[in-house]
Short mmCIF file of C-alpha atoms in Angstrom, two decimals:
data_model
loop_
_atom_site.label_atom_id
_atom_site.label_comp_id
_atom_site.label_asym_id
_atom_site.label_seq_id
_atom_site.Cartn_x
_atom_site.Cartn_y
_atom_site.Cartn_z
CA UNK A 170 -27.85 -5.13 2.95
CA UNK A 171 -28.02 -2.69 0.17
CA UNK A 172 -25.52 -2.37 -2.44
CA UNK A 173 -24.02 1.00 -3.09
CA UNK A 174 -22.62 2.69 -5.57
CA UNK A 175 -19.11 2.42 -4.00
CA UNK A 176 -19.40 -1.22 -3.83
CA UNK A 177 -19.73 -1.62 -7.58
CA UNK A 178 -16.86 1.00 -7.54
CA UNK A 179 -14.77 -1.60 -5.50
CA UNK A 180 -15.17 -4.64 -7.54
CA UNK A 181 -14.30 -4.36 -11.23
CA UNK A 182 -15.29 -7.60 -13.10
CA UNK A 183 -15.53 -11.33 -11.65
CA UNK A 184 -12.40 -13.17 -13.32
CA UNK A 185 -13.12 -16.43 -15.26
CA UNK A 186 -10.03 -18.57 -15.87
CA UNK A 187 -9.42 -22.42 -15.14
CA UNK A 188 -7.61 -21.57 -11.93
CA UNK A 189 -10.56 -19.41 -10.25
CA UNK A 190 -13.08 -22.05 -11.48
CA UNK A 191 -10.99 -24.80 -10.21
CA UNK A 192 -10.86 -22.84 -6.90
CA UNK A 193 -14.75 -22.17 -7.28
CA UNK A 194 -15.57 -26.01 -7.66
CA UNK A 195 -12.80 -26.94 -4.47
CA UNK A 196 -12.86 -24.57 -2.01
CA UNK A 197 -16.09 -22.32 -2.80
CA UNK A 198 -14.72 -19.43 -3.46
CA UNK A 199 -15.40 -16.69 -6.50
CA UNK A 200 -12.68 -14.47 -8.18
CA UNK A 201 -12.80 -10.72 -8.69
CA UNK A 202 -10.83 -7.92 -10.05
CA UNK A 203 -10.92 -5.10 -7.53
CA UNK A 204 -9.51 -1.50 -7.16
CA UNK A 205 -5.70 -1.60 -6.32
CA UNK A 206 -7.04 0.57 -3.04
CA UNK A 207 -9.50 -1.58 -1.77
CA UNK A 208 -9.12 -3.27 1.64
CA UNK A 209 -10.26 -6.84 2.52
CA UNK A 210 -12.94 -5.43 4.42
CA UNK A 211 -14.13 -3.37 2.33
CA UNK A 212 -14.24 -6.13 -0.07
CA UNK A 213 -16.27 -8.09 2.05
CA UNK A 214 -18.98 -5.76 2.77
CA UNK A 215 -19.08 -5.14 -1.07
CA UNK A 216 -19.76 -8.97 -1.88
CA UNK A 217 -22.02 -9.22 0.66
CA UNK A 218 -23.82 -6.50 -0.11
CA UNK A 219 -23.95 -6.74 -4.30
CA UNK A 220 -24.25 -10.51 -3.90
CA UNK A 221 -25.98 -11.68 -0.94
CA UNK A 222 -24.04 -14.17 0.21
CA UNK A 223 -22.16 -14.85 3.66
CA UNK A 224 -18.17 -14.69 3.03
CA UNK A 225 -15.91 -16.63 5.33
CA UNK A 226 -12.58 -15.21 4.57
CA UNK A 227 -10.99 -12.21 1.48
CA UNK A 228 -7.11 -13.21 0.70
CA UNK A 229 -5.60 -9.96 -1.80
CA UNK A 230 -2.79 -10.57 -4.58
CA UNK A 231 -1.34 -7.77 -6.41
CA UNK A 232 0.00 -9.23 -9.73
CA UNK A 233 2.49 -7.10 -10.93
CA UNK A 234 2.67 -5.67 -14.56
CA UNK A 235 5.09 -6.86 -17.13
CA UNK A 236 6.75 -4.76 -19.47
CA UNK A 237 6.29 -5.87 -23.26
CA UNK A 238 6.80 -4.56 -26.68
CA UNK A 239 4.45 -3.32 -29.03
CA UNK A 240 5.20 -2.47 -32.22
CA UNK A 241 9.09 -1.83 -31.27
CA UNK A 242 7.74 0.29 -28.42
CA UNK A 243 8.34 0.01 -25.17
CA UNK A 244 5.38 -0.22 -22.83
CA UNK A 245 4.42 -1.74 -19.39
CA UNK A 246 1.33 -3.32 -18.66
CA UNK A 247 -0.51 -1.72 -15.31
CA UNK A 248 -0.66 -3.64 -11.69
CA UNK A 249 -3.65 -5.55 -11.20
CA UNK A 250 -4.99 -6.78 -7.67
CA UNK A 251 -7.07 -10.30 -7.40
CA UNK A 252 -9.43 -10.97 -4.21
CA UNK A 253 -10.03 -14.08 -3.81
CA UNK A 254 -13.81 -14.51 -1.78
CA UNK A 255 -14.34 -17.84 0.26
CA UNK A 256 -17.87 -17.77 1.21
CA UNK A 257 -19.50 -19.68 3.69
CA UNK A 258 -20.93 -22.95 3.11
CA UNK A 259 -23.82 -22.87 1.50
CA UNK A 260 -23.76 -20.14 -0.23
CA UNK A 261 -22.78 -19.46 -4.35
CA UNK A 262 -22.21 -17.13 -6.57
CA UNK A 263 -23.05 -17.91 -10.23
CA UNK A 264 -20.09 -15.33 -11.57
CA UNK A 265 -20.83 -16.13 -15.44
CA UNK A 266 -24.49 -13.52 -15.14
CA UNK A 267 -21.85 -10.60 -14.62
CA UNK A 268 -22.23 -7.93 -12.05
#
């Protein structure tokens, strides 16, 4: 499958933390930052199709954005939305080359 340009549109950035590579090593699966209109399906042919790779199963989160100060200002920090991507045994995806 080839990857188009709406799939790279889809996925923002791989996310790189101690929880997503705890959850990388456990239960092989990768962490992205995706548009906050993308559907798990959509997210699936996207991986698939940028990475290669045979996913089992998408699961969504929508973190909410706090509101902080800056400078004695007032501001609020957007919404982000995580997809977590459990592939299928045997397949990998080495997150730390980028997109």
């Amino acid at each position: 499958m080839n990857a188009k340009p709406e799939h790279y549109d889809l996925i923002k950035k791989p996310i790189i933390t101690e929880k997503s590579t705890l959850a990388a090593e456990t239960s092989n699966a990768a962490t992205f930052l995706v548009s906050m209109d993308a559907t798990k399906p959509q997210i699936k042919e996207a991986v698939e199709a940028i990475f290669g790779v045979k996913v089992k199963a998408v699961n969504t989160v929508i973190a909410k954005g706090k509101v902080k100060r800056f400078r004695g200002r007032i501001g609020e920090r957007s919404d982000k939305k995580k997809a977590y991507v459990i592939l299928e045994e045997g397949n990998t995806i080495d997150v730390a080359t980028g997109l």
